[in-house]
Amino acid sequence: WDLNLIEQSARVAAIEASAQGLNWTFAPMIDVTRDARWGRVMEGSGEDPYLGAVIGVARVKGFQGEDLGAHDTIAATIKHFAGYGFVEAGKDYNTVEIGTVTLFNTVLQPFRDVFEATNPRSVMNAFNTVNGIPATGDQALQRDLLKGEWGFDGVMVSDWASAIELVDHGFAEDSRHAAYISIAAGCDVDMESYVYLDHLEELVESGEVDIALVDDAVRRTLRLKFELGLFDDPYRYLDADRERQTLLADAHLETSLNMARKSIVLLKNEGNALPLK
């Protein structure tokens, strides 16, 4: 529960990653989950929305620092928006059926808390459906709530190939339809589905997609690049000298060791409750 050390660990990751050419991380994951069958339980902070929020805040602060334009900070991504930790029976990429109380008080609350405390610059949507609608194609979640009511002005990135999986969910007819649904719903960057690359231009030219939606996605992406200083110096995150000085530095190794030590949980075998000698 050492939030200062958790923040420090993210700071170390940002310092080392930024020296090696990285300026954006797909972390932290702040999904709340209560099913140990879900394979990604180890990436999040457990079953409590409050704990997930405060750890998410610490990690975003560590990654982004006080100045995103500094050469040793990187853009954070809070994920997965939304409901990924509530997939039925722990089946990854699958179905989430939850009521509005659980959705807003448990699933979405950590996102809202992290937004208010840190202004993370990107959000990743999710593979799963939420009450029948795939998160990548969910306009109510992405465009209406996140970008509208909450005022998020950063980048919404899809999860890995989640746009094309709209077809697998039976929500889109084909990759072209998936591109239309995703951009309309508020997904700015299509990661690894290539549906925007293959179809977005023709969708705009045919009048099916309003160019204003593309302008908004581009504006958000360019804004983040400006905030990172990439238009002043596109190679600022490639520094061989700084990499040699920072990668696996003694202080960083000490931080990692402290994190490992504080992550160990010891159980007292009181009354021989466990079958151990």
mmCIF file of N, CA and C in Angstrom, residues 110-237:
data_model
loop_
_atom_site.group_PDB
_atom_site.id
_atom_site.type_symbol
_atom_site.label_atom_id
_atom_site.label_comp_id
_atom_site.label_asym_id
_atom_site.label_seq_id
_atom_site.Cartn_x
_atom_site.Cartn_y
_atom_site.Cartn_z
ATOM 1 N N PRO A 110 -13.193 4.569 -10.599
ATOM 2 C CA PRO A 110 -11.749 4.800 -10.609
ATOM 3 C C PRO A 110 -11.304 5.679 -11.774
ATOM 4 N N PHE A 111 -11.924 5.524 -12.929
ATOM 5 C CA PHE A 111 -11.573 6.369 -14.068
ATOM 6 C C PHE A 111 -11.865 7.833 -13.755
ATOM 7 N N ARG A 112 -13.033 8.078 -13.190
ATOM 8 C CA ARG A 112 -13.412 9.453 -12.863
ATOM 9 C C ARG A 112 -12.441 10.046 -11.831
ATOM 10 N N ASP A 113 -12.091 9.255 -10.818
ATOM 11 C CA ASP A 113 -11.184 9.733 -9.776
ATOM 12 C C ASP A 113 -9.799 10.040 -10.335
ATOM 13 N N VAL A 114 -9.292 9.171 -11.207
ATOM 14 C CA VAL A 114 -7.964 9.393 -11.790
ATOM 15 C C VAL A 114 -7.983 10.621 -12.692
ATOM 16 N N PHE A 115 -9.058 10.804 -13.459
ATOM 17 C CA PHE A 115 -9.187 11.996 -14.301
ATOM 18 C C PHE A 115 -9.094 13.266 -13.473
ATOM 19 N N GLU A 116 -9.840 13.299 -12.393
ATOM 20 C CA GLU A 116 -9.917 14.520 -11.598
ATOM 21 C C GLU A 116 -8.594 14.839 -10.911
ATOM 22 N N ALA A 117 -7.786 13.814 -10.645
ATOM 23 C CA ALA A 117 -6.548 14.034 -9.896
ATOM 24 C C ALA A 117 -5.320 14.229 -10.775
ATOM 25 N N THR A 118 -5.340 13.703 -12.024
ATOM 26 C CA THR A 118 -4.071 13.652 -12.769
ATOM 27 C C THR A 118 -4.129 14.081 -14.228
ATOM 28 N N ASN A 119 -5.301 14.101 -14.850
ATOM 29 C CA ASN A 119 -5.404 14.419 -16.274
ATOM 30 C C ASN A 119 -4.562 13.484 -17.141
ATOM 31 N N PRO A 120 -4.810 12.189 -17.101
ATOM 32 C CA PRO A 120 -4.085 11.271 -17.986
ATOM 33 C C PRO A 120 -4.372 11.623 -19.438
ATOM 34 N N ARG A 121 -3.362 11.477 -20.297
ATOM 35 C CA ARG A 121 -3.505 12.004 -21.647
ATOM 36 C C ARG A 121 -4.072 11.016 -22.650
ATOM 37 N N SER A 122 -4.262 9.767 -22.245
ATOM 38 C CA SER A 122 -4.942 8.843 -23.149
ATOM 39 C C SER A 122 -5.714 7.798 -22.360
ATOM 40 N N VAL A 123 -6.689 7.245 -23.036
ATOM 41 C CA VAL A 123 -7.541 6.192 -22.478
ATOM 42 C C VAL A 123 -7.629 5.090 -23.520
ATOM 43 N N MET A 124 -7.603 3.846 -23.060
ATOM 44 C CA MET A 124 -7.789 2.715 -23.971
ATOM 45 C C MET A 124 -9.159 2.093 -23.721
ATOM 46 N N ASN A 125 -9.878 1.841 -24.812
ATOM 47 C CA ASN A 125 -11.146 1.161 -24.640
ATOM 48 C C ASN A 125 -10.921 -0.346 -24.467
ATOM 49 N N ALA A 126 -11.957 -1.145 -24.549
ATOM 50 C CA ALA A 126 -11.868 -2.545 -24.135
ATOM 51 C C ALA A 126 -12.343 -3.497 -25.221
ATOM 52 N N PHE A 127 -11.920 -4.757 -25.091
ATOM 53 C CA PHE A 127 -12.344 -5.804 -26.023
ATOM 54 C C PHE A 127 -13.801 -6.202 -25.830
ATOM 55 N N ASN A 128 -14.244 -6.158 -24.588
ATOM 56 C CA ASN A 128 -15.511 -6.786 -24.210
ATOM 57 C C ASN A 128 -16.728 -5.973 -24.647
ATOM 58 N N THR A 129 -17.874 -6.641 -24.592
ATOM 59 C CA THR A 129 -19.134 -5.923 -24.709
ATOM 60 C C THR A 129 -19.551 -5.432 -23.329
ATOM 61 N N VAL A 130 -20.303 -4.356 -23.297
ATOM 62 C CA VAL A 130 -20.905 -3.868 -22.055
ATOM 63 C C VAL A 130 -22.412 -3.823 -22.281
ATOM 64 N N ASN A 131 -23.103 -4.754 -21.670
ATOM 65 C CA ASN A 131 -24.555 -4.860 -21.841
ATOM 66 C C ASN A 131 -24.945 -4.889 -23.316
ATOM 67 N N GLY A 132 -24.211 -5.711 -24.069
ATOM 68 C CA GLY A 132 -24.554 -5.972 -25.461
ATOM 69 C C GLY A 132 -23.834 -5.134 -26.492
ATOM 70 N N ILE A 133 -23.115 -4.095 -26.066
ATOM 71 C CA ILE A 133 -22.428 -3.211 -27.015
ATOM 72 C C ILE A 133 -20.923 -3.327 -26.804
ATOM 73 N N PRO A 134 -20.136 -3.657 -27.842
ATOM 74 C CA PRO A 134 -18.680 -3.689 -27.698
ATOM 75 C C PRO A 134 -18.165 -2.312 -27.302
ATOM 76 N N ALA A 135 -17.251 -2.276 -26.337
ATOM 77 C CA ALA A 135 -16.772 -0.996 -25.800
ATOM 78 C C ALA A 135 -16.172 -0.110 -26.887
ATOM 79 N N THR A 136 -15.488 -0.687 -27.853
ATOM 80 C CA THR A 136 -14.870 0.092 -28.925
ATOM 81 C C THR A 136 -15.915 0.791 -29.787
ATOM 82 N N GLY A 137 -17.119 0.253 -29.811
ATOM 83 C CA GLY A 137 -18.191 0.860 -30.591
ATOM 84 C C GLY A 137 -19.265 1.492 -29.738
ATOM 85 N N ASP A 138 -18.934 1.795 -28.486
ATOM 86 C CA ASP A 138 -19.934 2.313 -27.544
ATOM 87 C C ASP A 138 -19.877 3.837 -27.488
ATOM 88 N N GLN A 139 -20.776 4.482 -28.190
ATOM 89 C CA GLN A 139 -20.807 5.947 -28.236
ATOM 90 C C GLN A 139 -21.185 6.541 -26.884
ATOM 91 N N ALA A 140 -22.082 5.886 -26.159
ATOM 92 C CA ALA A 140 -22.505 6.417 -24.864
ATOM 93 C C ALA A 140 -21.341 6.489 -23.887
ATOM 94 N N LEU A 141 -20.483 5.489 -23.910
ATOM 95 C CA LEU A 141 -19.326 5.481 -23.015
ATOM 96 C C LEU A 141 -18.241 6.447 -23.473
ATOM 97 N N GLN A 142 -17.874 6.372 -24.748
ATOM 98 C CA GLN A 142 -16.706 7.113 -25.217
ATOM 99 C C GLN A 142 -17.002 8.568 -25.557
ATOM 100 N N ARG A 143 -17.944 8.767 -26.442
ATOM 101 C CA ARG A 143 -18.169 10.133 -26.930
ATOM 102 C C ARG A 143 -19.071 10.940 -25.990
ATOM 103 N N ASP A 144 -20.117 10.306 -25.463
ATOM 104 C CA ASP A 144 -21.066 11.048 -24.640
ATOM 105 C C ASP A 144 -20.565 11.248 -23.209
ATOM 106 N N LEU A 145 -20.101 10.172 -22.571
ATOM 107 C CA LEU A 145 -19.676 10.264 -21.173
ATOM 108 C C LEU A 145 -18.251 10.783 -21.048
ATOM 109 N N LEU A 146 -17.307 10.068 -21.630
ATOM 110 C CA LEU A 146 -15.888 10.397 -21.449
ATOM 111 C C LEU A 146 -15.529 11.751 -22.050
ATOM 112 N N LYS A 147 -15.817 11.908 -23.322
ATOM 113 C CA LYS A 147 -15.431 13.147 -24.002
ATOM 114 C C LYS A 147 -16.440 14.271 -23.788
ATOM 115 N N GLY A 148 -17.679 13.897 -23.545
ATOM 116 C CA GLY A 148 -18.715 14.898 -23.362
ATOM 117 C C GLY A 148 -18.854 15.335 -21.926
ATOM 118 N N GLU A 149 -19.508 14.526 -21.118
ATOM 119 C CA GLU A 149 -19.791 14.901 -19.734
ATOM 120 C C GLU A 149 -18.528 15.109 -18.905
ATOM 121 N N TRP A 150 -17.530 14.249 -19.089
ATOM 122 C CA TRP A 150 -16.300 14.362 -18.299
ATOM 123 C C TRP A 150 -15.283 15.324 -18.906
ATOM 124 N N GLY A 151 -15.465 15.718 -20.148
ATOM 125 C CA GLY A 151 -14.592 16.710 -20.762
ATOM 126 C C GLY A 151 -13.196 16.229 -21.103
ATOM 127 N N PHE A 152 -13.028 14.941 -21.360
ATOM 128 C CA PHE A 152 -11.705 14.410 -21.704
ATOM 129 C C PHE A 152 -11.249 14.945 -23.052
ATOM 130 N N ASP A 153 -10.053 15.548 -23.100
ATOM 131 C CA ASP A 153 -9.557 16.122 -24.359
ATOM 132 C C ASP A 153 -8.320 15.397 -24.874
ATOM 133 N N GLY A 154 -8.035 14.217 -24.306
ATOM 134 C CA GLY A 154 -6.891 13.433 -24.758
ATOM 135 C C GLY A 154 -7.264 12.459 -25.858
ATOM 136 N N VAL A 155 -6.478 11.403 -25.988
ATOM 137 C CA VAL A 155 -6.616 10.439 -27.077
ATOM 138 C C VAL A 155 -7.285 9.162 -26.587
ATOM 139 N N MET A 156 -8.295 8.714 -27.301
ATOM 140 C CA MET A 156 -8.908 7.415 -27.057
ATOM 141 C C MET A 156 -8.322 6.436 -28.062
ATOM 142 N N VAL A 157 -7.624 5.431 -27.563
ATOM 143 C CA VAL A 157 -7.003 4.435 -28.428
ATOM 144 C C VAL A 157 -7.732 3.106 -28.254
ATOM 145 N N SER A 158 -7.877 2.382 -29.335
ATOM 146 C CA SER A 158 -8.519 1.068 -29.240
ATOM 147 C C SER A 158 -7.586 0.088 -28.557
ATOM 148 N N ASP A 159 -8.160 -0.959 -28.003
ATOM 149 C CA ASP A 159 -7.312 -2.058 -27.573
ATOM 150 C C ASP A 159 -6.833 -2.794 -28.821
ATOM 151 N N TRP A 160 -5.913 -3.726 -28.636
ATOM 152 C CA TRP A 160 -5.247 -4.383 -29.760
ATOM 153 C C TRP A 160 -6.272 -5.074 -30.667
ATOM 154 N N ALA A 161 -6.470 -4.496 -31.859
ATOM 155 C CA ALA A 161 -7.373 -5.066 -32.872
ATOM 156 C C ALA A 161 -8.818 -5.180 -32.397
ATOM 157 N N SER A 162 -9.201 -4.372 -31.406
ATOM 158 C CA SER A 162 -10.570 -4.482 -30.896
ATOM 159 C C SER A 162 -11.602 -3.953 -31.885
ATOM 160 N N ALA A 163 -11.183 -3.097 -32.804
ATOM 161 C CA ALA A 163 -12.149 -2.581 -33.783
ATOM 162 C C ALA A 163 -12.641 -3.694 -34.705
ATOM 163 N N ILE A 164 -11.727 -4.492 -35.216
ATOM 164 C CA ILE A 164 -12.149 -5.568 -36.114
ATOM 165 C C ILE A 164 -12.942 -6.628 -35.350
ATOM 166 N N GLU A 165 -12.744 -6.682 -34.035
ATOM 167 C CA GLU A 165 -13.488 -7.659 -33.247
ATOM 168 C C GLU A 165 -14.959 -7.265 -33.076
ATOM 169 N N LEU A 166 -15.323 -6.060 -33.519
ATOM 170 C CA LEU A 166 -16.744 -5.735 -33.595
ATOM 171 C C LEU A 166 -17.469 -6.731 -34.500
ATOM 172 N N VAL A 167 -16.744 -7.231 -35.500
ATOM 173 C CA VAL A 167 -17.319 -8.247 -36.393
ATOM 174 C C VAL A 167 -17.513 -9.551 -35.634
ATOM 175 N N ASP A 168 -16.490 -9.939 -34.842
ATOM 176 C CA ASP A 168 -16.586 -11.180 -34.066
ATOM 177 C C ASP A 168 -17.734 -11.130 -33.060
ATOM 178 N N HIS A 169 -17.984 -9.937 -32.522
ATOM 179 C CA HIS A 169 -19.085 -9.785 -31.569
ATOM 180 C C HIS A 169 -20.449 -9.752 -32.260
ATOM 181 N N GLY A 170 -20.449 -9.743 -33.591
ATOM 182 C CA GLY A 170 -21.712 -9.676 -34.315
ATOM 183 C C GLY A 170 -22.314 -8.289 -34.339
ATOM 184 N N PHE A 171 -21.478 -7.287 -34.052
ATOM 185 C CA PHE A 171 -21.972 -5.907 -33.967
ATOM 186 C C PHE A 171 -21.724 -5.142 -35.267
ATOM 187 N N ALA A 172 -20.733 -5.582 -36.046
ATOM 188 C CA ALA A 172 -20.436 -4.960 -37.341
ATOM 189 C C ALA A 172 -20.482 -6.023 -38.428
ATOM 190 N N GLU A 173 -20.876 -5.605 -39.627
ATOM 191 C CA GLU A 173 -21.003 -6.557 -40.730
ATOM 192 C C GLU A 173 -19.639 -6.975 -41.272
ATOM 193 N N ASP A 174 -18.709 -6.013 -41.358
ATOM 194 C CA ASP A 174 -17.389 -6.282 -41.922
ATOM 195 C C ASP A 174 -16.434 -5.204 -41.429
ATOM 196 N N SER A 175 -15.199 -5.200 -41.938
ATOM 197 C CA SER A 175 -14.196 -4.250 -41.452
ATOM 198 C C SER A 175 -14.572 -2.807 -41.788
ATOM 199 N N ARG A 176 -15.220 -2.589 -42.911
ATOM 200 C CA ARG A 176 -15.642 -1.237 -43.280
ATOM 201 C C ARG A 176 -16.681 -0.717 -42.294
ATOM 202 N N HIS A 177 -17.637 -1.555 -41.972
ATOM 203 C CA HIS A 177 -18.671 -1.194 -41.017
ATOM 204 C C HIS A 177 -18.058 -0.969 -39.634
ATOM 205 N N ALA A 178 -17.044 -1.775 -39.285
ATOM 206 C CA ALA A 178 -16.363 -1.619 -38.002
ATOM 207 C C ALA A 178 -15.661 -0.268 -37.912
ATOM 208 N N ALA A 179 -15.075 0.171 -39.010
ATOM 209 C CA ALA A 179 -14.429 1.493 -39.040
ATOM 210 C C ALA A 179 -15.460 2.596 -38.816
ATOM 211 N N TYR A 180 -16.589 2.481 -39.482
ATOM 212 C CA TYR A 180 -17.661 3.468 -39.331
ATOM 213 C C TYR A 180 -18.150 3.536 -37.888
ATOM 214 N N ILE A 181 -18.410 2.380 -37.291
ATOM 215 C CA ILE A 181 -18.919 2.341 -35.918
ATOM 216 C C ILE A 181 -17.894 2.913 -34.945
ATOM 217 N N SER A 182 -16.628 2.538 -35.111
ATOM 218 C CA SER A 182 -15.583 2.939 -34.165
ATOM 219 C C SER A 182 -15.350 4.441 -34.167
ATOM 220 N N ILE A 183 -15.245 5.055 -35.343
ATOM 221 C CA ILE A 183 -14.983 6.501 -35.388
ATOM 222 C C ILE A 183 -16.207 7.272 -34.906
ATOM 223 N N ALA A 184 -17.391 6.781 -35.229
ATOM 224 C CA ALA A 184 -18.605 7.447 -34.771
ATOM 225 C C ALA A 184 -18.733 7.369 -33.258
ATOM 226 N N ALA A 185 -18.286 6.255 -32.681
ATOM 227 C CA ALA A 185 -18.405 6.053 -31.241
ATOM 228 C C ALA A 185 -17.391 6.851 -30.439
ATOM 229 N N GLY A 186 -16.320 7.335 -31.101
ATOM 230 C CA GLY A 186 -15.352 8.164 -30.390
ATOM 231 C C GLY A 186 -13.977 7.571 -30.238
ATOM 232 N N CYS A 187 -13.682 6.477 -30.919
ATOM 233 C CA CYS A 187 -12.343 5.882 -30.873
ATOM 234 C C CYS A 187 -11.443 6.650 -31.841
ATOM 235 N N ASP A 188 -10.403 7.289 -31.310
ATOM 236 C CA ASP A 188 -9.549 8.154 -32.131
ATOM 237 C C ASP A 188 -8.482 7.391 -32.897
ATOM 238 N N VAL A 189 -7.868 6.409 -32.254
ATOM 239 C CA VAL A 189 -6.752 5.676 -32.848
ATOM 240 C C VAL A 189 -7.124 4.200 -32.927
ATOM 241 N N ASP A 190 -7.017 3.643 -34.112
ATOM 242 C CA ASP A 190 -7.293 2.223 -34.325
ATOM 243 C C ASP A 190 -5.972 1.458 -34.247
ATOM 244 N N MET A 191 -5.792 0.710 -33.169
ATOM 245 C CA MET A 191 -4.545 -0.027 -32.977
ATOM 246 C C MET A 191 -4.676 -1.442 -33.536
ATOM 247 N N GLU A 192 -3.948 -1.693 -34.615
ATOM 248 C CA GLU A 192 -3.728 -3.031 -35.150
ATOM 249 C C GLU A 192 -4.929 -3.698 -35.807
ATOM 250 N N SER A 193 -6.024 -2.973 -36.018
ATOM 251 C CA SER A 193 -7.107 -3.539 -36.817
ATOM 252 C C SER A 193 -6.988 -3.109 -38.281
ATOM 253 N N TYR A 194 -6.390 -1.926 -38.495
ATOM 254 C CA TYR A 194 -6.195 -1.344 -39.823
ATOM 255 C C TYR A 194 -7.498 -0.982 -40.514
ATOM 256 N N VAL A 195 -8.590 -0.918 -39.767
ATOM 257 C CA VAL A 195 -9.869 -0.589 -40.412
ATOM 258 C C VAL A 195 -9.928 0.884 -40.788
ATOM 259 N N TYR A 196 -9.290 1.759 -40.016
ATOM 260 C CA TYR A 196 -9.243 3.175 -40.395
ATOM 261 C C TYR A 196 -8.366 3.358 -41.628
ATOM 262 N N LEU A 197 -7.221 2.713 -41.614
ATOM 263 C CA LEU A 197 -6.294 2.822 -42.741
ATOM 264 C C LEU A 197 -6.949 2.347 -44.036
ATOM 265 N N ASP A 198 -7.702 1.275 -43.931
ATOM 266 C CA ASP A 198 -8.295 0.681 -45.132
ATOM 267 C C ASP A 198 -9.583 1.357 -45.585
ATOM 268 N N HIS A 199 -10.341 1.961 -44.662
ATOM 269 C CA HIS A 199 -11.699 2.369 -45.024
ATOM 270 C C HIS A 199 -12.087 3.805 -44.669
ATOM 271 N N LEU A 200 -11.360 4.463 -43.801
ATOM 272 C CA LEU A 200 -11.849 5.753 -43.301
ATOM 273 C C LEU A 200 -11.914 6.812 -44.398
ATOM 274 N N GLU A 201 -10.934 6.836 -45.277
ATOM 275 C CA GLU A 201 -10.929 7.830 -46.352
ATOM 276 C C GLU A 201 -12.164 7.683 -47.236
ATOM 277 N N GLU A 202 -12.464 6.461 -47.637
ATOM 278 C CA GLU A 202 -13.626 6.265 -48.503
ATOM 279 C C GLU A 202 -14.927 6.538 -47.769
ATOM 280 N N LEU A 203 -14.965 6.283 -46.451
ATOM 281 C CA LEU A 203 -16.169 6.571 -45.680
ATOM 282 C C LEU A 203 -16.433 8.071 -45.614
ATOM 283 N N VAL A 204 -15.364 8.862 -45.538
ATOM 284 C CA VAL A 204 -15.517 10.321 -45.549
ATOM 285 C C VAL A 204 -15.935 10.805 -46.934
ATOM 286 N N GLU A 205 -15.264 10.288 -47.951
ATOM 287 C CA GLU A 205 -15.559 10.724 -49.322
ATOM 288 C C GLU A 205 -16.971 10.356 -49.749
ATOM 289 N N SER A 206 -17.509 9.265 -49.220
ATOM 290 C CA SER A 206 -18.872 8.854 -49.563
ATOM 291 C C SER A 206 -19.920 9.618 -48.768
ATOM 292 N N GLY A 207 -19.474 10.389 -47.768
ATOM 293 C CA GLY A 207 -20.397 11.141 -46.936
ATOM 294 C C GLY A 207 -20.970 10.359 -45.770
ATOM 295 N N GLU A 208 -20.541 9.122 -45.611
ATOM 296 C CA GLU A 208 -21.054 8.300 -44.514
ATOM 297 C C GLU A 208 -20.477 8.716 -43.163
ATOM 298 N N VAL A 209 -19.255 9.214 -43.177
ATOM 299 C CA VAL A 209 -18.600 9.694 -41.960
ATOM 300 C C VAL A 209 -18.319 11.180 -42.102
ATOM 301 N N ASP A 210 -18.757 11.962 -41.153
ATOM 302 C CA ASP A 210 -18.522 13.402 -41.150
ATOM 303 C C ASP A 210 -17.039 13.671 -40.920
ATOM 304 N N ILE A 211 -16.429 14.489 -41.766
ATOM 305 C CA ILE A 211 -15.006 14.814 -41.638
ATOM 306 C C ILE A 211 -14.699 15.436 -40.276
ATOM 307 N N ALA A 212 -15.711 16.018 -39.633
ATOM 308 C CA ALA A 212 -15.508 16.616 -38.317
ATOM 309 C C ALA A 212 -15.093 15.566 -37.289
ATOM 310 N N LEU A 213 -15.564 14.329 -37.444
ATOM 311 C CA LEU A 213 -15.160 13.261 -36.533
ATOM 312 C C LEU A 213 -13.681 12.939 -36.694
ATOM 313 N N VAL A 214 -13.210 12.924 -37.937
ATOM 314 C CA VAL A 214 -11.795 12.672 -38.205
ATOM 315 C C VAL A 214 -10.958 13.846 -37.709
ATOM 316 N N ASP A 215 -11.445 15.062 -37.952
ATOM 317 C CA ASP A 215 -10.722 16.250 -37.475
ATOM 318 C C ASP A 215 -10.542 16.211 -35.961
ATOM 319 N N ASP A 216 -11.584 15.784 -35.264
ATOM 320 C CA ASP A 216 -11.507 15.720 -33.807
ATOM 321 C C ASP A 216 -10.462 14.699 -33.365
ATOM 322 N N ALA A 217 -10.436 13.529 -33.998
ATOM 323 C CA ALA A 217 -9.457 12.496 -33.652
ATOM 324 C C ALA A 217 -8.040 12.972 -33.949
ATOM 325 N N VAL A 218 -7.864 13.620 -35.100
ATOM 326 C CA VAL A 218 -6.540 14.123 -35.472
ATOM 327 C C VAL A 218 -6.101 15.221 -34.518
ATOM 328 N N ARG A 219 -7.024 16.122 -34.181
ATOM 329 C CA ARG A 219 -6.705 17.225 -33.270
ATOM 330 C C ARG A 219 -6.219 16.697 -31.921
ATOM 331 N N ARG A 220 -6.882 15.686 -31.409
ATOM 332 C CA ARG A 220 -6.497 15.113 -30.120
ATOM 333 C C ARG A 220 -5.106 14.473 -30.189
ATOM 334 N N THR A 221 -4.845 13.776 -31.286
ATOM 335 C CA THR A 221 -3.551 13.112 -31.445
ATOM 336 C C THR A 221 -2.432 14.134 -31.598
ATOM 337 N N LEU A 222 -2.655 15.170 -32.406
ATOM 338 C CA LEU A 222 -1.641 16.211 -32.581
ATOM 339 C C LEU A 222 -1.405 16.978 -31.281
ATOM 340 N N ARG A 223 -2.474 17.223 -30.527
ATOM 341 C CA ARG A 223 -2.333 17.923 -29.252
ATOM 342 C C ARG A 223 -1.385 17.157 -28.325
ATOM 343 N N LEU A 224 -1.567 15.847 -28.255
ATOM 344 C CA LEU A 224 -0.699 15.045 -27.398
ATOM 345 C C LEU A 224 0.744 15.106 -27.876
ATOM 346 N N LYS A 225 0.951 15.074 -29.177
ATOM 347 C CA LYS A 225 2.319 15.151 -29.698
ATOM 348 C C LYS A 225 2.951 16.507 -29.375
ATOM 349 N N PHE A 226 2.151 17.556 -29.447
ATOM 350 C CA PHE A 226 2.653 18.879 -29.051
ATOM 351 C C PHE A 226 3.006 18.894 -27.573
ATOM 352 N N GLU A 227 2.146 18.325 -26.749
ATOM 353 C CA GLU A 227 2.391 18.294 -25.308
ATOM 354 C C GLU A 227 3.661 17.522 -24.966
ATOM 355 N N LEU A 228 3.953 16.503 -25.745
ATOM 356 C CA LEU A 228 5.165 15.711 -25.532
ATOM 357 C C LEU A 228 6.415 16.386 -26.104
ATOM 358 N N GLY A 229 6.231 17.477 -26.841
ATOM 359 C CA GLY A 229 7.370 18.195 -27.410
ATOM 360 C C GLY A 229 7.911 17.589 -28.682
ATOM 361 N N LEU A 230 7.155 16.710 -29.316
ATOM 362 C CA LEU A 230 7.671 16.002 -30.483
ATOM 363 C C LEU A 230 7.778 16.888 -31.727
ATOM 364 N N PHE A 231 7.039 17.988 -31.759
ATOM 365 C CA PHE A 231 7.163 18.884 -32.903
ATOM 366 C C PHE A 231 8.337 19.841 -32.739
ATOM 367 N N ASP A 232 8.794 20.028 -31.513
ATOM 368 C CA ASP A 232 10.010 20.811 -31.287
ATOM 369 C C ASP A 232 11.249 19.968 -31.575
ATOM 370 N N ASP A 233 11.201 18.702 -31.175
ATOM 371 C CA ASP A 233 12.323 17.797 -31.387
ATOM 372 C C ASP A 233 11.789 16.366 -31.473
ATOM 373 N N PRO A 234 11.609 15.846 -32.685
ATOM 374 C CA PRO A 234 11.035 14.504 -32.834
ATOM 375 C C PRO A 234 11.915 13.389 -32.288
ATOM 376 N N TYR A 235 13.188 13.686 -32.026
ATOM 377 C CA TYR A 235 14.119 12.655 -31.552
ATOM 378 C C TYR A 235 14.491 12.830 -30.087
ATOM 379 N N ARG A 236 13.720 13.622 -29.385
ATOM 380 C CA ARG A 236 14.077 13.929 -28.001
ATOM 381 C C ARG A 236 14.011 12.707 -27.096
ATOM 382 N N TYR A 237 13.254 11.700 -27.504
ATOM 383 C CA TYR A 237 13.144 10.495 -26.687
ATOM 384 C C TYR A 237 14.128 9.408 -27.131
#
